[in-house]
Coordinates of C-alpha atoms and ligand atoms in Angstrom, one line a residue:
M1 CA 94.9 112.5 98.3
N2 CA 98.5 113.3 97.9
I3 CA 99.4 115.3 101.0
K4 CA 103.1 115.6 100.3
K5 CA 102.5 117.1 96.9
Q6 CA 100.3 119.8 98.4
L7 CA 102.7 120.6 101.1
N8 CA 105.6 120.8 98.6
E9 CA 103.6 123.3 96.6
L10 CA 102.9 125.4 99.6
I11 CA 106.5 125.5 100.6
S12 CA 107.6 126.1 97.1
T13 CA 105.3 129.2 96.9
A14 CA 106.6 130.4 100.3
L15 CA 110.2 130.1 99.1
S16 CA 109.4 131.9 96.0
N17 CA 107.5 134.6 97.9
S18 CA 110.8 135.0 99.8
G19 CA 112.7 135.5 96.6
I20 CA 114.1 131.9 96.5
E21 CA 113.3 129.8 93.5
V22 CA 113.8 126.1 94.0
E23 CA 113.2 123.3 91.5
L24 CA 112.4 120.5 93.8
V25 CA 110.9 120.9 97.3
R26 CA 110.4 117.7 99.4
V27 CA 108.8 117.4 102.7
N28 CA 109.3 114.3 104.8
D29 CA 107.2 112.5 107.3
A30 CA 108.2 113.8 110.8
S31 CA 110.7 111.5 112.4
K32 CA 109.0 111.9 115.8
V33 CA 105.5 112.8 117.0
E34 CA 107.0 115.8 118.9
F35 CA 108.2 117.2 115.5
G36 CA 104.7 117.5 114.1
D37 CA 103.3 115.6 111.2
Y38 CA 105.7 116.6 108.5
Q39 CA 109.1 118.3 108.3
F40 CA 110.8 120.4 105.8
N41 CA 114.6 120.0 106.1
G42 CA 115.6 121.6 102.8
I43 CA 116.6 125.0 104.0
M44 CA 120.2 124.2 105.1
P45 CA 121.4 123.2 101.7
L46 CA 119.7 126.3 100.2
A47 CA 121.3 128.7 102.7
K48 CA 124.9 127.9 101.9
P49 CA 125.1 129.1 98.3
L50 CA 123.0 132.1 99.2
R51 CA 125.5 132.9 102.1
R52 CA 122.5 133.4 104.4
N53 CA 121.6 132.2 107.8
P54 CA 119.3 129.2 107.5
R55 CA 117.2 130.2 110.5
E56 CA 116.5 133.6 109.0
I57 CA 115.3 132.0 105.8
A58 CA 113.1 129.6 107.8
I59 CA 111.5 132.6 109.6
Q60 CA 110.9 134.3 106.3
V61 CA 109.4 131.1 104.7
V62 CA 107.0 130.6 107.6
E63 CA 105.9 134.3 107.3
N64 CA 105.4 134.0 103.6
M65 CA 103.5 130.7 103.7
P66 CA 100.2 131.1 101.8
Q67 CA 97.1 130.8 103.8
S68 CA 95.9 127.2 103.9
E69 CA 93.2 125.5 105.9
M70 CA 95.4 122.4 105.7
I71 CA 97.9 123.7 108.2
D72 CA 97.4 124.0 111.9
K73 CA 100.8 125.1 113.0
L74 CA 104.3 125.7 111.8
E75 CA 107.4 125.7 114.0
I76 CA 111.0 126.4 113.4
A77 CA 113.4 123.9 115.0
G78 CA 117.2 123.7 115.3
P79 CA 119.2 125.5 112.7
G80 CA 116.3 125.9 110.2
F81 CA 114.0 122.9 110.1
I82 CA 110.3 123.6 109.6
N83 CA 107.9 121.4 111.5
I84 CA 104.4 121.1 110.2
W85 CA 101.2 120.2 112.0
L86 CA 98.1 119.6 109.9
S87 CA 94.7 120.8 111.0
P88 CA 92.4 118.1 112.5
D89 CA 89.4 119.8 110.9
W90 CA 91.1 119.6 107.5
I91 CA 92.0 116.0 108.0
A92 CA 88.4 115.2 109.1
K93 CA 87.1 116.9 106.0
Q94 CA 89.5 114.9 103.7
L95 CA 88.5 111.7 105.4
Q96 CA 84.9 112.4 104.7
S97 CA 85.6 112.6 101.0
V98 CA 87.9 109.5 101.1
S99 CA 84.9 107.6 102.6
S100 CA 82.8 108.3 99.6
S101 CA 85.5 107.4 97.0
D102 CA 85.7 104.0 95.5
R103 CA 89.5 104.1 95.5
L104 CA 90.0 105.7 98.8
S105 CA 90.9 109.0 97.0
V106 CA 94.1 107.5 95.7
G107 CA 95.1 109.5 92.6
K108 CA 95.2 107.9 89.2
K109 CA 97.7 109.1 86.7
E110 CA 96.2 111.1 83.9
V111 CA 98.7 109.8 81.4
A112 CA 99.7 106.2 81.8
T113 CA 103.3 105.2 81.6
K114 CA 103.9 102.0 79.7
V115 CA 105.7 99.6 82.1
V116 CA 107.2 96.2 81.3
V117 CA 107.6 94.0 84.4
D118 CA 109.8 91.0 83.8
Y119 CA 109.1 88.5 86.6
S120 CA 108.9 84.8 87.5
S121 CA 110.9 84.0 84.3
H122 CA 112.1 80.6 85.4
N123 CA 114.0 78.0 83.6
M124 CA 111.8 75.3 82.1
A125 CA 114.3 72.5 82.4
K126 CA 113.6 72.3 86.1
Q127 CA 110.7 72.4 88.6
M128 CA 109.9 75.8 90.1
H129 CA 111.5 76.0 93.6
V130 CA 111.7 78.5 96.4
G131 CA 114.2 80.7 94.6
H132 CA 111.4 81.6 92.1
L133 CA 109.0 82.5 94.8
R134 CA 110.5 85.9 95.4
S135 CA 110.5 87.1 91.8
T136 CA 107.0 85.8 91.3
I137 CA 105.5 87.4 94.4
I138 CA 107.4 90.8 94.2
G139 CA 106.8 91.1 90.4
D140 CA 103.1 90.4 90.7
T141 CA 102.6 92.9 93.5
L142 CA 104.5 95.6 91.5
S143 CA 102.4 95.0 88.5
K144 CA 99.2 95.4 90.5
L145 CA 100.5 98.5 92.2
F146 CA 101.5 100.2 88.9
I147 CA 98.1 99.3 87.4
F148 CA 96.3 100.7 90.5
L149 CA 98.1 104.0 90.1
G150 CA 97.1 104.2 86.5
D151 CA 100.1 102.8 84.6
D152 CA 99.8 100.5 81.6
V153 CA 101.5 97.3 82.6
I154 CA 102.9 94.6 80.2
R155 CA 103.9 91.5 82.1
Q156 CA 106.7 89.5 80.6
N157 CA 107.4 86.0 81.7
H158 CA 110.8 85.6 80.2
I159 CA 111.0 81.8 80.6
G160 CA 114.2 80.0 79.9
D161 CA 113.2 77.4 77.3
W162 CA 116.3 77.3 75.1
G163 CA 119.9 76.0 75.5
T164 CA 121.9 72.8 75.3
Q165 CA 120.2 71.1 78.2
F166 CA 117.0 70.7 76.2
G167 CA 118.8 68.4 73.8
M168 CA 119.4 66.0 76.7
L169 CA 115.9 66.4 78.1
I170 CA 114.0 65.7 74.8
A171 CA 116.3 62.8 74.0
Y172 CA 115.3 61.3 77.3
L173 CA 111.7 62.2 76.7
E174 CA 111.8 60.3 73.5
E175 CA 113.6 57.3 74.9
L176 CA 110.9 56.9 77.6
G177 CA 108.2 57.0 75.0
V178 CA 104.6 56.5 76.1
G179 CA 103.4 57.4 79.5
V180 CA 105.9 60.2 79.6
G181 CA 103.4 62.5 81.3
D182 CA 103.9 60.6 84.6
S183 CA 107.7 60.9 84.5
L184 CA 107.4 64.6 84.0
S185 CA 105.2 65.1 87.1
D186 CA 108.5 65.4 88.9
L187 CA 110.6 67.5 86.7
E188 CA 113.5 67.7 89.2
Q189 CA 113.8 63.9 89.1
F190 CA 113.4 63.8 85.3
Y191 CA 116.3 66.2 85.0
K192 CA 118.4 64.1 87.3
D193 CA 117.6 60.8 85.5
A194 CA 118.3 62.4 82.1
K195 CA 121.7 63.7 83.4
V196 CA 122.6 60.2 84.7
R197 CA 121.8 58.8 81.3
F198 CA 123.8 61.5 79.6
D199 CA 126.9 61.0 81.8
S200 CA 126.9 57.2 81.7
D201 CA 126.0 56.4 78.1
E202 CA 128.1 57.7 75.3
N203 CA 125.5 56.7 72.7
F204 CA 122.7 58.6 74.5
A205 CA 125.0 61.7 74.9
N206 CA 125.6 61.7 71.2
I207 CA 121.9 61.6 70.4
A208 CA 121.4 64.5 72.9
R209 CA 124.1 66.5 71.2
E210 CA 122.5 65.8 67.8
Y211 CA 119.2 66.9 69.1
V212 CA 120.6 70.3 70.1
V213 CA 121.8 70.9 66.6
K214 CA 118.5 69.6 65.1
L215 CA 116.5 71.8 67.5
Q216 CA 118.5 74.8 66.5
S217 CA 118.1 74.1 62.8
G218 CA 114.3 73.8 63.2
N219 CA 113.8 70.0 62.8
T220 CA 110.1 69.5 63.2
H221 CA 110.3 66.2 65.1
C222 CA 112.7 67.6 67.7
L223 CA 110.7 70.8 67.9
G224 CA 107.5 68.8 68.6
L225 CA 109.1 66.9 71.4
W226 CA 110.6 70.2 72.8
Q227 CA 107.1 71.8 72.6
Q228 CA 105.6 68.9 74.5
F229 CA 108.2 69.3 77.2
I230 CA 107.8 73.0 77.5
D231 CA 104.0 72.7 77.8
M232 CA 104.3 70.2 80.6
S233 CA 106.8 72.4 82.4
L234 CA 104.6 75.5 82.0
G235 CA 101.7 73.5 83.3
H236 CA 103.7 73.0 86.5
C237 CA 104.2 76.7 86.8
E238 CA 100.6 77.4 86.2
E239 CA 99.7 75.1 89.1
V240 CA 101.9 77.2 91.3
Y241 CA 100.5 80.5 90.0
D242 CA 97.0 79.2 90.6
T243 CA 97.7 78.2 94.1
L244 CA 99.5 81.5 94.8
G245 CA 96.9 83.6 93.1
I246 CA 99.4 85.1 90.6
S247 CA 98.0 86.9 87.6
L248 CA 100.4 85.6 85.0
S249 CA 98.9 83.8 82.0
R250 CA 100.2 82.1 78.9
D251 CA 99.7 85.4 77.1
D252 CA 102.4 86.9 79.3
V253 CA 104.9 84.3 78.3
R254 CA 107.6 85.7 76.0
A255 CA 110.1 82.9 76.1
E256 CA 113.8 83.2 75.4
S257 CA 113.3 81.0 72.3
S258 CA 110.9 83.7 70.8
Y259 CA 113.9 85.9 70.2
N260 CA 116.0 83.3 68.3
S261 CA 115.3 84.8 64.9
E262 CA 116.5 88.2 66.1
L263 CA 119.8 87.1 67.5
S264 CA 121.9 87.3 64.4
N265 CA 120.5 90.8 63.6
I266 CA 121.5 91.8 67.1
V267 CA 125.1 90.7 66.4
T268 CA 125.1 92.6 63.0
E269 CA 123.8 95.8 64.5
L270 CA 126.3 95.7 67.3
K271 CA 129.0 95.1 64.8
E272 CA 127.8 98.1 62.8
S273 CA 127.9 100.4 65.8
D274 CA 131.5 99.2 66.5
I275 CA 130.7 97.8 69.9
L276 CA 131.8 94.3 69.3
V277 CA 135.3 93.0 69.7
E278 CA 136.6 89.7 68.5
S279 CA 138.4 87.7 71.1
D280 CA 139.5 84.0 70.6
G281 CA 137.0 83.8 67.7
A282 CA 134.1 84.9 69.9
Q283 CA 132.2 88.2 69.6
C284 CA 132.5 90.1 72.8
I285 CA 131.7 93.4 74.4
F286 CA 133.8 95.1 77.0
V287 CA 131.9 97.2 79.5
E288 CA 133.7 99.8 81.6
G289 CA 134.5 98.5 85.1
N290 CA 134.5 94.8 84.0
E291 CA 137.6 92.9 83.1
T292 CA 135.8 90.0 81.6
P293 CA 133.7 90.9 78.5
I294 CA 130.2 89.8 77.8
I295 CA 130.1 87.1 75.1
I296 CA 127.5 87.8 72.5
Q297 CA 128.4 85.0 70.1
K298 CA 130.6 82.0 70.8
S299 CA 133.3 80.9 68.4
D300 CA 131.0 78.0 67.2
G301 CA 128.3 80.6 66.3
G302 CA 126.1 79.9 69.4
F303 CA 124.3 82.7 71.2
L304 CA 124.1 83.2 74.9
Y305 CA 121.8 84.5 77.7
A306 CA 123.1 88.0 77.3
T307 CA 122.3 88.0 73.5
T308 CA 118.7 87.0 74.2
D309 CA 118.4 89.7 76.8
L310 CA 119.7 92.4 74.3
A311 CA 117.0 91.2 71.8
A312 CA 114.4 91.3 74.6
I313 CA 115.3 94.8 75.8
R314 CA 115.2 96.2 72.3
Y315 CA 111.8 94.5 71.7
R316 CA 110.5 96.0 74.9
A317 CA 111.7 99.5 74.2
K318 CA 111.1 99.7 70.5
D319 CA 108.2 97.3 69.8
L320 CA 106.3 97.5 73.0
D321 CA 107.2 101.1 73.4
A322 CA 107.8 100.8 77.2
K323 CA 109.1 103.8 79.1
R324 CA 110.0 101.9 82.2
I325 CA 111.4 98.3 82.1
S326 CA 111.7 96.5 85.4
Y327 CA 113.5 93.2 85.9
V328 CA 112.5 91.4 89.1
V329 CA 115.5 89.1 89.3
D330 CA 117.8 88.0 92.1
A331 CA 120.7 90.1 93.2
R332 CA 123.3 87.7 91.9
Q333 CA 122.4 88.9 88.3
S334 CA 123.1 92.6 89.1
G335 CA 126.4 92.5 87.1
H336 CA 124.6 91.0 84.1
F337 CA 121.9 93.7 84.1
K338 CA 124.4 96.5 84.5
Q339 CA 126.1 95.3 81.4
I340 CA 123.0 94.7 79.4
F341 CA 121.6 98.2 80.3
D342 CA 124.9 99.8 79.3
V343 CA 125.2 98.0 76.0
A344 CA 121.5 98.6 75.2
R345 CA 122.0 102.3 75.6
R346 CA 125.2 102.5 73.7
A347 CA 123.8 100.5 70.8
G348 CA 120.7 102.7 70.7
F349 CA 118.3 99.8 71.5
V350 CA 116.9 101.9 74.3
D351 CA 116.4 105.7 74.3
E352 CA 117.4 108.0 77.1
D353 CA 113.9 108.6 78.3
V354 CA 113.4 104.9 79.1
S355 CA 114.0 103.9 82.7
L356 CA 115.8 100.6 83.1
E357 CA 115.6 99.0 86.5
H358 CA 117.0 95.9 88.0
V359 CA 114.5 95.2 90.9
S360 CA 116.9 92.9 92.8
F361 CA 116.3 90.8 95.8
G362 CA 118.3 88.7 98.2
M363 CA 118.2 85.1 99.0
M364 CA 115.7 83.1 101.0
L365 CA 117.3 81.5 104.1
D366 CA 116.2 79.1 106.7
K367 CA 116.0 79.9 110.4
S368 CA 119.7 79.2 110.9
G369 CA 120.6 81.6 108.1
R370 CA 121.5 78.9 105.5
P371 CA 120.0 78.7 102.0
F372 CA 116.5 77.2 102.3
K373 CA 116.7 73.4 101.6
T374 CA 114.8 70.2 102.4
R375 CA 116.0 68.1 105.4
D376 CA 118.2 66.0 103.1
G377 CA 119.7 69.0 101.4
G378 CA 117.6 69.0 98.2
T379 CA 115.7 72.0 96.8
V380 CA 112.3 72.6 98.2
K381 CA 109.6 72.4 95.6
L382 CA 107.4 75.4 95.6
I383 CA 104.1 73.5 95.3
D384 CA 105.0 71.4 98.4
L385 CA 105.9 74.5 100.4
L386 CA 102.6 76.1 99.5
E387 CA 100.6 73.0 100.4
E388 CA 102.4 72.9 103.7
A389 CA 101.5 76.6 104.3
V390 CA 97.8 75.8 103.8
S391 CA 97.9 72.7 106.0
R392 CA 99.6 74.5 108.8
A393 CA 97.1 77.3 108.6
K394 CA 94.3 74.8 108.6
S395 CA 95.5 73.0 111.7
M396 CA 96.1 76.3 113.5
M397 CA 92.6 77.5 112.6
S398 CA 90.8 74.3 113.5
Q399 CA 92.0 74.9 117.1
R400 CA 90.2 78.3 117.1
D401 CA 86.6 78.9 117.0
T402 CA 86.5 80.7 113.7
S403 CA 82.9 79.8 112.9
S404 CA 84.1 80.0 109.3
T405 CA 81.8 78.1 107.1
D406 CA 84.5 76.9 104.8
I407 CA 87.7 76.1 106.6
D408 CA 89.5 75.1 103.5
T409 CA 89.0 78.4 101.8
A410 CA 89.9 80.2 104.9
A411 CA 93.0 78.1 105.4
H412 CA 94.1 78.8 101.9
I413 CA 93.6 82.6 102.3
V414 CA 95.6 82.6 105.6
G415 CA 98.3 80.1 104.6
I416 CA 99.1 81.7 101.2
G417 CA 98.6 85.2 102.6
A418 CA 101.2 84.4 105.3
V419 CA 103.8 83.2 102.7
K420 CA 103.3 86.2 100.5
Y421 CA 103.2 88.8 103.3
A422 CA 106.4 87.4 104.8
E423 CA 108.1 87.9 101.5
L424 CA 106.6 91.4 101.0
S425 CA 107.2 92.8 104.5
V426 CA 111.0 92.8 104.3
N427 CA 113.1 95.1 102.3
R428 CA 113.5 93.0 99.1
E429 CA 117.2 93.8 98.9
S430 CA 118.0 91.9 102.1
N431 CA 118.1 88.1 102.4
Y432 CA 115.0 86.9 104.0
I433 CA 114.5 84.3 106.7
F434 CA 111.7 81.8 106.1
D435 CA 110.1 81.0 109.4
W436 CA 106.8 79.2 109.7
D437 CA 106.1 80.2 113.3
R438 CA 106.7 83.9 112.7
M439 CA 104.7 84.1 109.5
L440 CA 101.7 82.3 111.0
S441 CA 101.6 84.5 114.1
F442 CA 98.7 86.8 115.1
E443 CA 101.3 89.2 116.5
G444 CA 103.9 91.3 114.8
N445 CA 104.1 92.5 111.3
T446 CA 102.2 89.6 109.7
A447 CA 99.4 89.0 107.3
L448 CA 97.3 87.4 110.1
Y449 CA 97.7 90.5 112.3
L450 CA 96.1 92.6 109.5
Q451 CA 93.5 90.0 108.5
Y452 CA 92.6 89.7 112.2
A453 CA 92.1 93.4 112.6
Y454 CA 90.0 93.5 109.5
A455 CA 87.8 90.7 110.8
R456 CA 87.6 92.3 114.1
I457 CA 86.2 95.5 112.5
Q458 CA 83.7 93.5 110.5
S459 CA 82.5 91.9 113.8
I460 CA 81.9 95.4 115.2
F461 CA 79.8 96.2 112.1
R462 CA 77.8 93.0 112.5
K463 CA 77.1 93.9 116.1
Y464 CA 76.1 97.4 115.2
G465 CA 73.9 96.0 112.4
A466 CA 73.0 99.2 110.6
Q467 CA 74.4 101.3 107.7
I468 CA 77.6 103.1 108.6
D469 CA 77.2 106.7 107.7
G470 CA 78.2 109.8 109.8
S471 CA 80.4 112.8 110.1
I472 CA 84.0 112.3 111.0
I473 CA 85.1 114.4 113.9
L474 CA 88.6 113.9 115.3
E475 CA 88.2 114.3 119.0
D476 CA 91.7 113.6 120.4
D477 CA 95.3 113.3 119.4
L478 CA 95.1 109.6 118.8
E479 CA 92.1 110.0 116.4
K480 CA 93.9 112.7 114.6
R481 CA 97.0 110.5 114.2
L482 CA 94.8 107.6 113.0
G483 CA 93.0 110.0 110.6
L484 CA 96.3 111.3 109.2
S485 CA 97.7 107.8 108.8
L486 CA 94.7 106.9 106.7
L487 CA 95.3 110.0 104.5
R488 CA 98.9 108.9 103.9
F489 CA 97.9 105.8 101.9
D490 CA 98.3 107.6 98.6
D491 CA 101.8 108.9 99.4
V492 CA 102.9 105.5 100.5
L493 CA 101.7 103.8 97.4
V494 CA 103.4 106.4 95.2
G495 CA 106.6 106.0 97.1
A496 CA 106.5 102.2 96.9
A497 CA 105.8 102.4 93.1
N498 CA 108.6 104.9 92.5
E499 CA 111.2 102.8 94.3
S500 CA 109.6 99.4 93.6
M501 CA 109.6 98.7 97.3
P502 CA 106.5 96.7 98.3
H503 CA 107.5 96.6 102.0
Y504 CA 106.7 100.3 102.2
I505 CA 103.1 99.2 101.8
S506 CA 103.3 96.4 104.4
S507 CA 105.1 98.7 107.0
Y508 CA 102.4 101.3 106.5
L509 CA 99.5 98.8 106.9
Y510 CA 101.2 97.5 110.0
N511 CA 101.6 100.9 111.5
L512 CA 98.0 101.9 110.6
T513 CA 96.7 98.7 112.2
T514 CA 98.7 99.1 115.4
L515 CA 97.4 102.7 115.7
F516 CA 93.9 101.4 115.1
M517 CA 94.3 98.7 117.9
K518 CA 95.4 101.4 120.3
F519 CA 92.5 103.7 119.3
Y520 CA 90.0 100.8 119.7
E521 CA 91.3 100.1 123.2
Q522 CA 91.1 103.7 124.3
N523 CA 88.1 104.9 122.4
P524 CA 85.3 102.4 122.6
I525 CA 82.8 102.4 119.8
L526 CA 79.7 100.6 120.8
K527 CA 79.9 101.0 124.5
D528 CA 77.1 102.6 126.6
G529 CA 77.7 106.2 127.3
V530 CA 79.4 107.0 124.0
S531 CA 77.4 109.7 122.3
E532 CA 75.7 108.9 119.0
E533 CA 77.9 111.5 117.2
T534 CA 81.1 110.1 118.6
R535 CA 80.0 106.5 117.8
D536 CA 79.2 107.3 114.2
S537 CA 82.5 109.1 113.7
R538 CA 84.4 106.2 115.2
L539 CA 82.5 103.7 113.1
M540 CA 83.5 105.7 110.0
L541 CA 87.1 105.7 111.1
A542 CA 87.0 101.9 111.7
K543 CA 85.4 101.5 108.2
L544 CA 88.2 103.5 106.6
V545 CA 90.8 101.4 108.4
A546 CA 89.2 98.2 107.2
D547 CA 88.8 99.5 103.6
T548 CA 92.5 100.6 103.6
I549 CA 93.7 97.2 104.9
K550 CA 91.6 95.4 102.3
Q551 CA 92.8 97.6 99.5
G552 CA 96.4 97.5 100.6
L553 CA 96.4 93.7 101.0
D554 CA 94.7 93.4 97.6
I555 CA 97.7 95.2 96.0
L556 CA 99.9 92.7 97.9
G557 CA 97.8 89.9 96.4
I558 CA 96.4 88.9 99.8
K559 CA 92.7 88.4 100.6
V560 CA 90.8 89.2 103.8
L561 CA 88.2 87.3 105.7
D562 CA 85.1 88.6 107.4
R563 CA 85.5 86.2 110.3
L564 CA 88.7 84.9 111.8
Ligands
LIG1 N1 115.6 82.6 83.6 C1 116.5 83.4 84.4 C2 116.9 82.6 85.7 O1 116.2 81.8 86.2 C3 115.9 84.7 84.8 C4 115.5 85.5 83.7 C5 115.3 86.9 84.2 N2 114.9 87.8 83.1 C6 115.7 88.2 82.1 N3 115.2 89.0 81.2 N4 117.0 87.9 82.1 O2 118.0 82.9 86.2

């Protein structure tokens, strides 16, 4: 149910009936209730080149609007805005068909776009920490959203498993010998200990350096140790994915090391297309607007992060045949991706018709606005943070009479949901403040607020105790607004997918739920004196609200509870 698309078509026809051909017509949500449901603000920019009065054009467009049962009223405002009110009967009719659709009438693309989503992608040398939370949660949501709308998604976990630090780590792994699994249970500590050994013992440092060379030349013994290390580290990630309910599996891992054999070809091809410049013995690329070049190959022959990314982008565009490639990576790497995208286009690794997107995000801060750290200034381990979320949710819920049979399952759903939602409810581009009290509140734009509304509706249904099935009639303005809000779901999902902005979905769900709460207060459902017809219609509306919350949260990777 794509309302905007239908309105755009109507206006486009009206314009064309008025002798004005426009390529792109775009209606907006009305900025205020007084301005109707939608607004068309596109007449002013059209009037200027035509040297016509915009208000006159607006009058003509309104007159030439094709008959449609969708529209209740059109009004011209200001210098030439068109305000649009939809017909309550039309809305009711659409809602009726939404209620019998298994995907709430959200359209599915007829032709899928192949989309690569690069997310999580953390470095194996260290434990996953809060910095990786954002990429993992945002990337997983975007993947789910794209799939729901009909795209063909290929997840890529571009883990950092190569580089000089692995020489040090496997040298230490070997030195410790048996029982190494235990030392690796805390990767952060393992890394620190290895570094201390490296810095204090020349002999150890030499072995570590040798191991880097041996690794790079494919020495089986070293590769075996390295593989053992990576497996353990990936195991840690998977524990986090599992707790978070993230859909990444081993099949989605396409590690940096997997591009090793391609790197020298990349250099050759770049040389052939005259993009490379030699500087101090290193192979470099200068990108417009940047003084410092990207180094593709060091003077000692070694390759870098950017080289691997060029091999990866080519693989994604040429071998995977992706038409949209999204990198969910923090904002500090925006310079890197600008350069990679630019070079990849120039070198012909990626064709014009492929969209390259850096889906960037800000930092995670504590309540005082500083980077999120443990009390003693260390990095917070993700798994500890998630456990704390669940235990906080559990203690909060045990104080309530939830009559939930399994408090642990419920606490997991609420705790993890709170962490994910807090992340997904802010514009990803801004820094985001991690605040336990706010995210575990029943009030405000939180997961709990939505989960609570959902459970509340389920309790109405339990009380009613029969099949919900009736005709929707929108009896007052509030019901009409609630109905229209339900119909907007499709447009919101499409907007969120186009711009890779998950918070469009959370803001929408929050507004829908607030509207429902108001409706429920003013328009009782099961109270004596409410006619059967009205009751049935209101039950239907409540059901649609619950289904939309559930579906919306599902895309955000969050579960609902029948009782809360
Ligand atoms: N491993 C990198 C890091 O932790 C992120 C990788 C992102 N993806 C990419 N294709 N560069 O900073």
